[in-house]
Coordinates of C-alpha atoms in Angstrom, one line a residue:
Chain A
M1 CA 30.1 4.6 17.4
P2 CA 28.6 3.2 14.3
V3 CA 26.0 0.7 14.8
E4 CA 25.6 -2.6 12.9
G5 CA 21.9 -2.3 12.4
P6 CA 19.3 -4.7 13.2
V7 CA 19.5 -8.5 12.3
P8 CA 17.1 -9.5 9.5
P9 CA 14.1 -11.8 10.7
G10 CA 14.1 -15.2 9.4
G11 CA 11.9 -16.2 6.5
W12 CA 9.3 -17.9 8.8
R13 CA 9.1 -14.6 11.0
L14 CA 8.6 -12.3 8.3
A15 CA 6.3 -14.5 6.6
L16 CA 4.4 -14.6 9.9
R17 CA 4.3 -10.9 10.5
L18 CA 3.4 -9.9 6.9
W19 CA 0.5 -12.7 7.3
W20 CA -0.7 -10.9 10.4
S21 CA -0.5 -7.4 8.8
E22 CA -2.5 -8.5 6.0
G23 CA -5.0 -10.4 7.9
K24 CA -5.3 -7.2 10.0
L25 CA -5.9 -4.9 7.0
L26 CA -8.4 -7.3 5.7
A27 CA -10.4 -7.7 8.8
A28 CA -10.3 -3.8 9.2
S29 CA -11.3 -3.0 5.8
N30 CA -14.8 -1.3 5.3
W31 CA -14.9 -3.2 2.0
T32 CA -14.8 -6.6 3.7
R33 CA -17.4 -5.6 6.1
V34 CA -19.9 -4.0 3.2
L35 CA -19.5 -7.1 1.0
L36 CA -19.7 -9.7 4.0
V37 CA -22.9 -7.9 5.0
A38 CA -24.2 -7.9 1.5
L39 CA -23.4 -11.6 1.1
V40 CA -25.1 -12.5 4.3
L41 CA -28.3 -10.4 3.2
L42 CA -28.1 -12.3 -0.1
L43 CA -28.1 -15.6 1.5
V44 CA -30.8 -14.9 3.9
R45 CA -32.9 -13.9 1.0
A46 CA -31.9 -16.9 -1.0
E47 CA -33.1 -19.1 2.1
I48 CA -36.5 -17.2 2.5
S49 CA -37.1 -17.6 -1.4
T50 CA -36.2 -21.2 -1.3
Y51 CA -38.5 -21.8 1.7
G52 CA -41.4 -19.9 0.2
T53 CA -41.0 -22.3 -3.1
A54 CA -41.0 -25.5 -1.0
L55 CA -43.9 -24.3 1.0
S56 CA -45.8 -23.6 -2.1
Q57 CA -45.5 -27.2 -3.2
E58 CA -48.4 -28.2 -0.9
A59 CA -50.9 -26.8 -3.3
E60 CA -48.8 -27.5 -6.3
V61 CA -48.5 -31.2 -5.6
Q62 CA -52.2 -31.7 -5.3
Y63 CA -52.9 -29.9 -8.5
A64 CA -50.3 -32.0 -10.4
Y65 CA -51.5 -35.2 -8.5
R66 CA -55.1 -34.2 -9.8
A67 CA -53.7 -33.5 -13.4
S68 CA -52.3 -37.0 -13.5
G69 CA -55.7 -38.6 -12.9
G70 CA -55.1 -39.4 -9.1
A71 CA -58.0 -37.3 -7.8
G72 CA -59.9 -38.9 -5.0
A73 CA -57.6 -41.6 -4.2
S74 CA -56.0 -42.6 -0.9
E75 CA -53.2 -40.5 1.1
E76 CA -51.0 -43.5 0.5
A77 CA -51.5 -43.0 -3.2
L78 CA -50.6 -39.3 -3.2
R79 CA -47.6 -40.3 -0.8
D80 CA -46.4 -42.6 -3.6
F81 CA -46.9 -40.0 -6.3
V82 CA -45.1 -37.5 -4.3
R83 CA -42.2 -39.9 -3.6
S84 CA -41.7 -41.2 -7.2
H85 CA -44.0 -40.2 -9.9
P86 CA -42.1 -38.6 -12.5
D87 CA -44.7 -35.5 -12.8
A88 CA -43.8 -34.7 -9.3
R89 CA -40.1 -34.5 -9.8
T90 CA -39.9 -30.6 -9.8
H91 CA -42.0 -30.8 -6.4
R92 CA -39.7 -33.1 -4.9
E93 CA -36.6 -31.1 -5.7
A94 CA -38.3 -28.0 -4.6
I95 CA -38.8 -29.5 -1.1
W96 CA -35.4 -31.3 -1.1
G97 CA -33.9 -27.9 -1.8
L98 CA -34.5 -27.0 1.9
H99 CA -33.4 -30.3 3.3
P100 CA -30.5 -30.4 5.8
A101 CA -28.7 -32.8 3.3
T102 CA -28.7 -29.9 0.6
G103 CA -28.1 -27.2 2.9
A104 CA -24.3 -26.5 1.8
N105 CA -25.2 -27.4 -1.7
R106 CA -27.7 -24.4 -2.1
M107 CA -25.8 -21.7 -0.4
L108 CA -22.7 -22.7 -2.5
A109 CA -24.9 -22.6 -5.6
V110 CA -25.7 -19.0 -4.8
L111 CA -22.0 -18.2 -3.9
G112 CA -20.9 -20.0 -7.2
A113 CA -22.9 -17.5 -9.0
I114 CA -22.0 -14.2 -7.5
G115 CA -18.8 -15.2 -5.7
P116 CA -16.3 -14.4 -8.7
S117 CA -17.4 -11.0 -9.2
L118 CA -17.7 -10.5 -5.3
L119 CA -14.3 -11.6 -4.9
A120 CA -12.9 -9.6 -7.6
V121 CA -14.4 -6.4 -6.3
W122 CA -12.9 -7.1 -2.9
S123 CA -9.6 -7.9 -4.3
A124 CA -9.3 -5.1 -6.5
H125 CA -10.2 -2.7 -3.5
W126 CA -8.0 -4.5 -0.9
V127 CA -4.9 -4.3 -3.3
G128 CA -5.8 -0.9 -4.9
A129 CA -6.1 0.8 -1.5
E130 CA -2.4 0.5 -0.9
F131 CA -2.1 2.8 -3.9
G132 CA -4.9 5.2 -3.0
W133 CA -3.5 5.8 0.7
R134 CA -0.1 5.8 -0.9
T135 CA 0.9 3.1 1.6
A136 CA 2.4 0.9 -1.2
A137 CA 5.4 3.1 -1.4
V138 CA 6.3 2.7 2.4
R139 CA 5.8 -1.0 2.4
A140 CA 7.6 -1.6 -0.9
A141 CA 10.7 0.3 0.6
H142 CA 10.4 -1.3 4.0
T143 CA 9.3 -4.8 3.1
G144 CA 9.5 -5.3 -0.7
W145 CA 6.3 -4.7 -3.0
R146 CA 6.7 -8.4 -4.3
R147 CA 6.7 -9.8 -0.8
V148 CA 3.5 -7.6 0.3
L149 CA 1.7 -9.0 -2.9
G150 CA 2.7 -12.2 -2.5
V151 CA 1.1 -12.5 0.9
K152 CA -1.9 -10.6 -0.3
L153 CA -2.5 -13.1 -3.2
A154 CA -2.2 -15.9 -0.6
W155 CA -4.9 -14.3 1.6
I156 CA -7.0 -14.1 -1.7
V157 CA -6.8 -17.7 -2.2
L158 CA -7.5 -18.4 1.5
A159 CA -10.5 -15.9 1.7
S160 CA -12.0 -17.8 -1.2
V161 CA -11.9 -20.9 0.7
L162 CA -12.9 -19.3 3.9
L163 CA -15.8 -17.6 2.2
S164 CA -16.8 -20.8 0.6
A165 CA -16.6 -22.9 3.8
A166 CA -18.5 -20.2 5.4
A167 CA -21.4 -20.3 3.0
A168 CA -21.5 -23.9 3.3
G169 CA -21.6 -23.6 7.0
A170 CA -24.3 -21.1 6.8
G171 CA -26.3 -23.4 4.7
I172 CA -26.1 -26.2 7.0
L173 CA -26.9 -24.2 10.0
A174 CA -30.0 -22.4 8.0
A175 CA -31.2 -25.8 7.2
R176 CA -31.7 -26.7 10.9
V177 CA -34.1 -23.8 11.1
S178 CA -35.8 -23.9 7.8
W179 CA -36.5 -27.6 7.6
P180 CA -38.2 -28.0 10.9
L181 CA -40.4 -25.1 10.0
L182 CA -41.1 -26.8 6.8
L183 CA -41.9 -30.2 8.5
A184 CA -44.3 -28.2 10.7
T185 CA -46.3 -26.7 7.8
S186 CA -45.9 -29.2 4.9
R187 CA -47.0 -32.7 5.3
F188 CA -45.2 -33.7 2.1
A189 CA -41.9 -32.7 3.5
G190 CA -41.9 -35.7 6.1
W191 CA -42.8 -38.1 3.3
L192 CA -39.5 -37.6 1.3
E193 CA -36.4 -39.4 2.3
A194 CA -33.2 -37.6 2.6
P195 CA -31.7 -36.8 -0.9
D196 CA -28.3 -38.2 -1.8
L197 CA -26.3 -35.6 -3.6
G198 CA -23.4 -37.9 -4.1
I199 CA -20.7 -35.1 -3.8
A200 CA -18.4 -34.6 -0.7
T201 CA -19.2 -31.0 0.7
G202 CA -15.4 -30.4 0.9
R203 CA -15.2 -30.8 -2.9
Q204 CA -18.1 -28.5 -3.5
V205 CA -16.4 -25.9 -1.4
L206 CA -13.2 -26.1 -3.1
A207 CA -15.0 -26.0 -6.6
V208 CA -16.7 -22.8 -5.7
A209 CA -13.5 -21.5 -4.2
A210 CA -11.4 -22.2 -7.3
G211 CA -13.6 -20.0 -9.4
M212 CA -13.5 -17.1 -6.9
A213 CA -9.8 -17.4 -6.5
V214 CA -9.2 -17.1 -10.2
Y215 CA -11.1 -14.0 -10.5
G216 CA -9.7 -12.6 -7.2
L217 CA -6.4 -13.0 -8.3
M218 CA -7.3 -11.5 -11.9
A219 CA -8.6 -8.5 -10.5
A220 CA -5.5 -8.1 -8.1
A221 CA -3.3 -8.5 -11.3
I222 CA -5.2 -5.7 -13.4
T223 CA -5.2 -3.6 -10.1
V224 CA -1.5 -3.8 -9.7
M225 CA -0.9 -3.1 -13.5
T226 CA -3.0 -0.2 -13.6
R227 CA -2.5 0.9 -10.0
S228 CA -6.4 1.4 -9.8
A229 CA -8.8 -0.4 -7.8
L230 CA -11.5 0.9 -10.0
T231 CA -10.2 -0.6 -13.0
G232 CA -9.6 -4.0 -11.2
A233 CA -13.2 -4.0 -9.9
L234 CA -14.8 -3.2 -13.1
A235 CA -12.7 -5.9 -14.8
G236 CA -14.1 -8.3 -12.0
L237 CA -17.7 -7.3 -13.2
V238 CA -17.3 -7.2 -16.7
V239 CA -15.1 -10.2 -17.7
P240 CA -17.2 -12.8 -16.0
A241 CA -20.1 -11.5 -18.1
L242 CA -18.0 -11.2 -21.4
E243 CA -16.7 -14.5 -21.3
P244 CA -19.8 -16.6 -21.9
L245 CA -20.3 -14.7 -25.1
L246 CA -16.9 -15.5 -26.3
A247 CA -17.0 -19.1 -24.9
G248 CA -20.0 -20.1 -27.2
H249 CA -17.9 -19.7 -30.3
S250 CA -15.2 -22.4 -29.9
S251 CA -15.0 -25.6 -28.2
L252 CA -11.4 -24.9 -27.1
L253 CA -12.8 -21.9 -25.0
W254 CA -13.4 -24.1 -22.1
L255 CA -10.0 -23.0 -21.0
L256 CA -11.2 -19.5 -20.3
P257 CA -11.7 -19.0 -16.6
W258 CA -15.5 -18.7 -17.0
G259 CA -15.6 -22.0 -18.8
L260 CA -13.6 -23.8 -16.0
H261 CA -15.8 -22.2 -13.2
A262 CA -18.9 -23.2 -14.9
G263 CA -17.7 -26.5 -15.5
L264 CA -16.6 -27.3 -12.0
L265 CA -20.0 -25.8 -10.8
T266 CA -21.8 -28.1 -13.0
D267 CA -19.7 -31.1 -11.9
H268 CA -20.0 -30.3 -8.1
I269 CA -23.2 -28.5 -7.5
V270 CA -26.7 -30.0 -7.6
Y271 CA -29.1 -27.5 -8.9
L272 CA -32.5 -28.5 -7.8
W273 CA -35.7 -27.2 -9.2
G274 CA -36.9 -24.0 -7.5
G275 CA -33.2 -23.1 -6.1
F276 CA -32.4 -19.4 -5.7
A277 CA -29.5 -19.8 -8.2
G278 CA -29.9 -21.8 -11.3
P279 CA -26.9 -23.7 -13.1
P280 CA -24.4 -21.7 -15.2
P281 CA -25.2 -21.3 -19.0
L282 CA -23.9 -24.4 -20.9
A283 CA -20.2 -24.6 -20.3
P284 CA -17.8 -25.7 -23.2
V285 CA -16.8 -29.3 -22.7
A286 CA -13.2 -29.9 -21.2
P287 CA -11.4 -33.2 -22.2
G288 CA -12.0 -34.6 -18.6
P289 CA -13.4 -33.1 -15.2
E290 CA -10.0 -33.2 -13.9
W291 CA -8.8 -30.8 -16.5
R292 CA -11.2 -28.1 -14.9
W293 CA -9.2 -28.2 -11.8
V294 CA -5.8 -28.4 -13.6
G295 CA -7.1 -25.3 -15.8
S296 CA -8.4 -23.4 -12.7
L297 CA -4.9 -24.0 -11.1
L298 CA -3.1 -22.8 -14.1
W299 CA -5.2 -19.6 -14.2
M300 CA -4.3 -18.9 -10.5
L301 CA -0.6 -19.2 -11.3
V302 CA -0.8 -17.2 -14.4
W303 CA -2.5 -14.4 -12.5
S304 CA -0.1 -14.7 -9.5
G305 CA 2.9 -14.8 -11.8
L306 CA 1.9 -11.8 -13.8
T307 CA 1.0 -9.8 -10.7
L308 CA 4.5 -10.6 -9.0
G309 CA 6.5 -10.2 -12.2
W310 CA 4.9 -6.8 -12.7
A311 CA 5.6 -5.8 -9.3
G312 CA 9.2 -6.6 -9.6
R313 CA 9.5 -4.2 -12.4
Q314 CA 7.2 -1.6 -11.3
D315 CA 7.8 2.2 -10.3
I316 CA 5.8 2.5 -7.2
R317 CA 4.1 5.9 -6.5
Chain B
M1 CA 29.8 1.0 8.9
G2 CA 26.7 2.5 6.9
V3 CA 28.4 4.5 4.0
L4 CA 25.8 5.5 1.6
E5 CA 27.1 5.9 -1.9
S6 CA 25.2 7.2 -5.1
R7 CA 27.0 6.0 -8.0
D8 CA 26.2 7.6 -11.3
V9 CA 22.6 7.2 -11.0
H10 CA 20.6 8.2 -14.2
K11 CA 16.8 8.1 -14.3
R12 CA 14.5 9.1 -17.1
Y13 CA 10.8 9.5 -17.2
G14 CA 9.9 9.3 -20.9
A15 CA 11.7 11.9 -22.6
T16 CA 12.7 13.5 -19.5
A17 CA 15.9 13.1 -17.8
V18 CA 15.4 13.6 -14.2
L19 CA 18.6 12.3 -13.0
R20 CA 21.8 12.7 -14.9
G21 CA 24.7 10.9 -13.3
V22 CA 24.3 11.6 -9.5
S23 CA 27.1 10.7 -7.6
F24 CA 27.9 11.4 -3.9
T25 CA 28.3 9.8 -0.6
A26 CA 26.8 10.3 2.8
R27 CA 28.8 9.2 5.8
P28 CA 27.6 7.4 9.2
G29 CA 27.5 9.7 12.2
A30 CA 26.5 12.6 10.0
I31 CA 23.0 14.2 8.7
T32 CA 23.5 14.8 5.0
L33 CA 21.2 17.3 3.4
L34 CA 20.2 16.6 -0.3
A35 CA 19.0 20.1 -1.5
G36 CA 17.9 21.4 -4.6
P37 CA 15.4 23.7 -6.3
N38 CA 12.0 22.3 -7.2
G39 CA 12.1 19.8 -9.9
A40 CA 15.8 19.0 -9.2
G41 CA 15.3 15.2 -8.7
K42 CA 15.4 14.9 -4.9
T43 CA 12.4 12.9 -4.6
T44 CA 13.1 10.8 -7.5
W45 CA 16.6 10.1 -6.1
I46 CA 14.9 8.9 -2.9
R47 CA 12.8 6.7 -4.9
V48 CA 15.6 5.1 -6.7
A49 CA 17.5 4.7 -3.6
T50 CA 14.8 3.0 -1.7
G51 CA 14.0 0.7 -4.9
L52 CA 10.7 2.3 -5.5
A53 CA 11.8 3.4 -8.9
R54 CA 14.3 1.5 -11.2
P55 CA 17.2 3.7 -12.6
Q56 CA 18.4 3.5 -16.3
A57 CA 21.9 3.4 -14.9
G58 CA 23.8 3.6 -11.8
E59 CA 23.2 2.4 -8.3
V60 CA 22.8 3.3 -4.8
L61 CA 24.8 1.3 -2.3
L62 CA 24.9 0.9 1.3
D63 CA 28.4 -0.3 2.5
G64 CA 29.0 -1.4 -1.1
Q65 CA 25.7 -3.3 -1.3
P66 CA 22.6 -2.1 -3.3
V67 CA 20.2 -0.5 -0.8
P68 CA 17.1 -2.4 -2.1
G69 CA 18.8 -5.5 -1.1
Q70 CA 19.3 -4.5 2.5
R71 CA 15.8 -3.2 3.4
H72 CA 16.2 -4.4 7.0
R73 CA 18.7 -1.8 7.6
L74 CA 16.6 0.9 6.0
G75 CA 14.0 3.1 7.5
V76 CA 11.9 5.6 5.0
V77 CA 9.7 8.6 5.5
L78 CA 8.3 9.6 2.1
D79 CA 7.2 13.2 1.5
H80 CA 3.5 12.3 2.0
P81 CA 2.5 11.0 5.6
S82 CA 1.0 7.9 4.1
V83 CA -1.0 5.7 6.9
Y84 CA -3.9 3.4 7.1
P85 CA -6.7 5.6 8.1
H86 CA -8.7 2.7 9.5
L87 CA -6.0 1.2 11.6
N88 CA -4.9 2.6 14.9
G89 CA -1.3 4.0 15.7
Y90 CA 0.0 0.6 16.8
D91 CA -1.3 -1.2 14.0
N92 CA 0.0 1.3 11.4
I93 CA 3.3 0.9 13.0
R94 CA 3.2 -2.8 12.8
C95 CA 2.1 -3.0 9.2
L96 CA 4.1 -0.1 7.7
A97 CA 7.4 -0.7 9.6
G98 CA 7.3 -4.3 8.0
V99 CA 10.0 -6.4 9.1
G100 CA 10.8 -4.1 12.0
S101 CA 10.3 -4.7 15.5
W102 CA 7.0 -5.4 16.9
D103 CA 7.9 -5.3 20.6
R104 CA 5.2 -3.1 22.3
R105 CA 8.1 -1.7 24.4
R106 CA 10.3 -0.8 21.5
I107 CA 7.1 1.0 19.8
H108 CA 6.6 2.9 23.1
E109 CA 10.2 3.7 23.4
V110 CA 10.1 5.4 19.8
A111 CA 6.7 6.9 20.2
G112 CA 7.7 8.3 23.6
R113 CA 11.0 9.9 22.1
L114 CA 8.7 11.4 19.2
G115 CA 6.1 12.6 21.9
L116 CA 3.7 10.3 20.4
G117 CA 3.6 8.0 23.2
L118 CA 2.8 10.7 25.9
E119 CA -0.8 9.5 25.8
E120 CA -1.1 5.9 25.1
A121 CA -4.6 6.6 24.2
R122 CA -3.5 8.5 21.0
L123 CA -1.7 5.5 19.6
R124 CA -5.1 3.6 20.2
R125 CA -7.1 6.0 18.2
R126 CA -7.6 5.4 14.3
A127 CA -4.9 7.2 12.3
G128 CA -7.6 8.7 10.1
S129 CA -8.2 11.3 12.9
Y130 CA -4.5 12.4 13.4
S131 CA -3.3 15.8 12.6
H132 CA -0.9 16.3 9.8
G133 CA 1.8 16.6 12.2
Q134 CA 0.7 13.6 14.3
K135 CA 0.7 11.5 10.8
R136 CA 4.3 12.8 10.2
L137 CA 5.5 11.4 13.6
L138 CA 3.7 8.3 13.2
V139 CA 5.4 7.6 9.7
L140 CA 8.6 8.6 11.2
A141 CA 8.0 6.2 14.1
C142 CA 7.5 3.5 11.6
A143 CA 10.9 4.0 10.3
L144 CA 12.6 4.3 13.6
V145 CA 11.1 0.9 14.9
R146 CA 12.9 -0.8 12.3
D147 CA 16.2 0.4 14.2
P148 CA 17.5 1.4 10.7
Q149 CA 21.3 1.8 10.0
L150 CA 20.1 4.1 7.2
L151 CA 17.5 6.9 7.5
L152 CA 16.1 8.5 4.5
L153 CA 13.7 11.4 4.8
D154 CA 11.9 13.1 2.0
E155 CA 10.8 16.6 3.2
P156 CA 10.6 15.9 6.8
S157 CA 9.8 19.5 7.7
L158 CA 7.0 19.8 5.3
G159 CA 3.7 20.9 7.2
V160 CA 5.0 20.6 10.7
D161 CA 4.8 23.0 13.4
A162 CA 7.8 24.1 15.6
V163 CA 7.0 21.8 18.1
V164 CA 6.8 18.6 16.2
W165 CA 9.8 19.9 14.2
R166 CA 11.9 20.1 17.4
R167 CA 11.0 16.5 18.5
I168 CA 12.1 15.4 14.8
T169 CA 15.3 17.5 15.0
E170 CA 16.3 16.1 18.5
T171 CA 15.4 12.5 17.4
L172 CA 17.6 12.8 14.3
K173 CA 20.5 14.4 16.3
Y174 CA 20.2 11.4 18.8
L175 CA 20.5 8.8 15.9
R176 CA 23.2 10.6 14.2
D177 CA 25.1 10.7 17.6
E178 CA 24.5 6.9 17.6
G179 CA 26.4 6.5 14.4
R180 CA 23.5 6.2 12.0
T181 CA 23.5 7.6 8.4
I182 CA 20.9 10.0 7.8
L183 CA 20.0 11.6 4.5
L184 CA 17.2 14.1 4.2
T185 CA 15.7 16.5 1.4
G186 CA 14.1 19.9 2.2
Q187 CA 13.4 23.4 0.9
N188 CA 13.4 25.3 4.1
L189 CA 17.1 25.8 4.4
N190 CA 16.9 28.0 7.3
T191 CA 15.1 25.6 9.4
L192 CA 17.6 22.8 8.2
E193 CA 20.8 24.6 8.8
A194 CA 21.2 24.0 12.6
L195 CA 20.6 20.2 11.8
V196 CA 22.7 19.1 8.8
D197 CA 26.4 18.2 8.8
D198 CA 26.9 17.6 5.0
V199 CA 25.2 19.0 2.0
A200 CA 24.8 17.6 -1.4
V201 CA 23.1 20.2 -4.1
L202 CA 21.2 18.7 -6.9
R203 CA 20.4 21.0 -9.8
D204 CA 18.7 19.7 -13.0
G205 CA 19.4 16.1 -12.2
R206 CA 23.2 16.4 -11.4
I207 CA 25.2 17.1 -8.2
V208 CA 26.7 20.9 -8.4
F209 CA 28.1 20.6 -4.9
H210 CA 28.9 18.1 -2.3
G211 CA 30.8 18.6 1.0
S212 CA 30.3 19.8 4.4
L213 CA 28.1 22.8 5.5
A214 CA 31.0 24.7 6.4
E215 CA 32.6 24.1 3.1
L216 CA 29.4 25.2 1.3
R217 CA 29.0 28.4 3.5
G218 CA 32.7 28.9 2.7
L219 CA 32.3 29.1 -1.1
R220 CA 31.9 32.9 -0.6
P221 CA 34.4 34.5 1.4
P222 CA 33.4 36.4 4.7
R223 CA 32.5 40.0 4.3
V224 CA 32.0 43.1 6.4
E225 CA 28.6 44.7 6.2
V226 CA 28.2 48.3 7.3
R227 CA 25.4 50.9 7.3
V228 CA 26.4 54.5 7.7
R229 CA 24.5 57.8 7.5
D230 CA 27.0 59.4 5.3
P231 CA 28.3 56.8 2.5
E232 CA 30.4 59.4 0.9
R233 CA 33.0 59.5 3.8
L234 CA 33.1 55.7 3.8
G235 CA 33.5 55.5 0.1
T236 CA 36.7 57.6 0.3
V237 CA 38.1 55.4 3.0
L238 CA 37.4 52.0 1.7
R239 CA 37.5 51.8 -1.9
G240 CA 36.4 48.2 -2.2
A241 CA 33.0 48.8 -0.6
Q242 CA 30.1 47.8 -2.5
P243 CA 26.3 48.7 -1.9
V244 CA 24.4 45.7 -0.8
P245 CA 21.4 44.9 -2.8
G246 CA 17.9 45.0 -1.3
A247 CA 19.5 46.3 2.1
P248 CA 18.5 49.8 3.4
A249 CA 20.1 52.8 1.8
G250 CA 23.7 53.3 3.2
T251 CA 24.5 49.6 3.6
F252 CA 27.9 48.6 2.0
A253 CA 29.9 45.2 2.0
V254 CA 33.5 44.8 2.0
A255 CA 34.7 41.4 0.7
C256 CA 37.4 39.8 2.6
G257 CA 39.8 36.7 2.0
S258 CA 39.4 35.4 5.5
R259 CA 37.6 35.9 8.7
A260 CA 40.6 37.3 10.3
E261 CA 40.9 39.8 7.6
A262 CA 37.3 40.6 7.9
E263 CA 37.8 41.2 11.7
A264 CA 40.7 43.4 10.9
V265 CA 38.7 45.5 8.4
A266 CA 35.6 45.9 10.8
C267 CA 38.1 47.3 13.5
Q268 CA 39.6 49.8 10.9
I269 CA 36.0 51.0 10.0
Q270 CA 35.3 51.3 13.7
G271 CA 38.4 53.5 13.9
L272 CA 37.3 55.6 11.3
G273 CA 35.1 57.6 13.8
I274 CA 32.2 58.2 11.6
P275 CA 28.8 57.3 13.1
L276 CA 27.7 53.6 12.3
L277 CA 24.0 52.4 12.3
R278 CA 25.5 48.6 11.8
L279 CA 28.6 47.0 11.6
E280 CA 29.0 43.3 11.0
V281 CA 31.3 40.4 10.1
R282 CA 29.1 37.9 7.8
E283 CA 29.4 34.7 6.4
D284 CA 26.8 33.1 4.1
T285 CA 23.8 31.3 5.7
L286 CA 23.0 27.9 4.4
E287 CA 20.2 29.5 2.3
E288 CA 22.5 32.4 0.8
A289 CA 25.2 29.8 0.0
F290 CA 22.7 27.7 -1.7
T291 CA 21.1 30.7 -3.7
S292 CA 24.6 32.1 -4.6
L293 CA 25.8 28.4 -5.7
L294 CA 22.8 27.9 -8.0
Q295 CA 23.0 31.4 -9.6
A296 CA 26.8 30.9 -10.4
D297 CA 25.9 27.6 -11.8
G298 CA 23.3 28.9 -13.8
R299 CA 25.7 31.5 -15.2
E300 CA 28.1 29.0 -16.1
Q301 CA 25.6 26.9 -17.7
K302 CA 24.5 29.8 -19.7
E303 CA 28.1 30.7 -20.8
D304 CA 28.7 27.1 -21.7
A305 CA 25.7 27.0 -23.7
H306 CA 26.6 30.4 -25.4
A307 CA 30.2 29.1 -26.1
G308 CA 28.8 25.7 -27.6

C-alpha cells in the first residue's frame, strides 16, 4: 500500500526545532568553549589591571597633591583635592574605574574592543564547520539551506546580545569583589562619591552587541560565499583593522561598519582614565547619533540578505 | 502516490556537461538502482534531485511537484556519512533529520531496526567515536526518522561490512513493502542485485537503459554453457557453439532464443553421451548485463562518431 508520507510540521514547530538544533550545536562547539574561556581570562586580566591602577593612586594622588602646592595641609584639604581638583581628575577616574557603578561599563569597553573580531571568528567557524563536516548537504536536503542559515544568523545576533549582557553582568559581579577590596586598602576610594555615567546599562549592552553582530554576520556571509571558515575568520580579523585606515580619508566613511561601531562605543561607553580598554580611534562623524543605530541595523540586513540570497543559489557540496 | 520523475535534467559544471537530458521514473513500492560507471553523473543527479545543485534545465518531480519543494517527504543518505562528531547519536539524528520526528520512541524504533538501538549507550556516545559502518547506519537513521515517502541513497553499500549491509537491505525491503519510493546508486552490482527491482543506467550523463531488472537481464538471450574434455566432438554436433572468453579451455556457449529453447539444447547436449565437466543454462547477472549494455552502447557511439 502506498503511504502518504508525514505531515509537514507547522512553521512554529519547525522554527523551534531548528532553534533547538542550532542552540545545541552552538553549546557543544569546541570553538564556543575556547572563545568563552579566552574572553573570561581577558576580563579577569582587565579587572586585575584596573584594580592595580586604582590601588596605585594612593601614592600618585599624594604626589599630585604635593605638586599642586598642597604639601602639609590637613586631610580635609587632601580630600577636597581628590574629590574636585582638576589635577586629580585622572586619579579620580582611575578609582572610579573600579566602582560598582562602572562595573558593566568597564567590561563592555573591553568587549567593545575585541568583541567584533571574537564574534567574527566564532561565527565563521560555526557556519563553516557545516562545510567541513559535510553536514551542510544533509541539512540542506532535509531542511533547506536558507532555513538553516536563517536560524544561524538569528543565533549570531542573539549571541552578540547574550555575550554583551554577560560581560555587563560579569562587570557588575566583579565590582562587588574588587570595590570592597579597594575600600579596604585605599582611603581615597571611600572619599569619592559614586560616579554617574548617565547612560543606561541596557543601551550600553545593545551598543556593544550591535557592532559584534555586524561583524559576526559579515564573517558568516563570507564563510558561506567561500565555503571556508578560515576565510571568514580571517576577514573578521583583517577587516576591522583595515577599516580605520580607510575611514580616515573621507567624512562619508562613517557608514562603514567600523565607523558605526566606533561611534556607538563613543556615544555609549565612558572611557575612564586607567581603564584596560581605551576609546576607539576617532570615528568619522555621523549626521546624528541615531544614524549609527540605523547604519548598524542596515549592515546587519545587508550581510543577512547577502548570506540568504547566496544560499538560495548555492551549489552545496 | 510517490512517483519520482526525472524530466530532461541537464547539469553542467563549467564547460563539462555532467547530465545531458536525464529522464526516467521510479515507482513507489520498488527499489530503483541508478547504475553507471564512475563519472556517469549518478551523484550529480542525486544532488540535483535533492536541491543541492541547480540544473541548467529540467527538473526532478515527486508526484508532479519539484522534490526540493517537498522536503518533508524526502529522506537522503549521501555518499559520505556526514555527522557532527562532537554530538551524540540522539542529537545527530535530531539535528540532521531536521523537520523529522523528534519522538524518542520513533528514534528508538528506527535505530532498533538498524541495529543501532541494541545498545542505548551507543546512541549516547559521541558520533566521532563511531566506526564508518556505524556512521552509515546513523545517517540512514536520520533519513528514516523523517518517515520519508521518497528515500534517496547515494552509494549505501560503500565501506560497510556484510552484517551492516544486511541490516540496511532488510530495512530497505521493509520500506519498499510499505509502498515507499526508494532510489539508490551503487557500484557493487553483485551485492545490489538481490535488492533492486528496477534499473536506470546512466552513461556519460544520459540514460541508456530504463526498465525492470528482469528486462535488463533479458537484453541478452539465455545461453547454454558447457565444458567438455573433447571439444572436437561437441563442435561437430552443435555448429553454433562459441568458446567463452576468459573461461577454462573447453568451455563453449550456445546462444538461444528463450529459456525453453536453452533447456531443450541442454537436454540435447546431455543426450550426446560425451563426458561433460559442466553444463548450465545461464542468464546474465546484473553485472554482466550492465557490462554488456555499456559495451554495446560504447560500440554504437563509436559507430555514430565514425558515421558522423
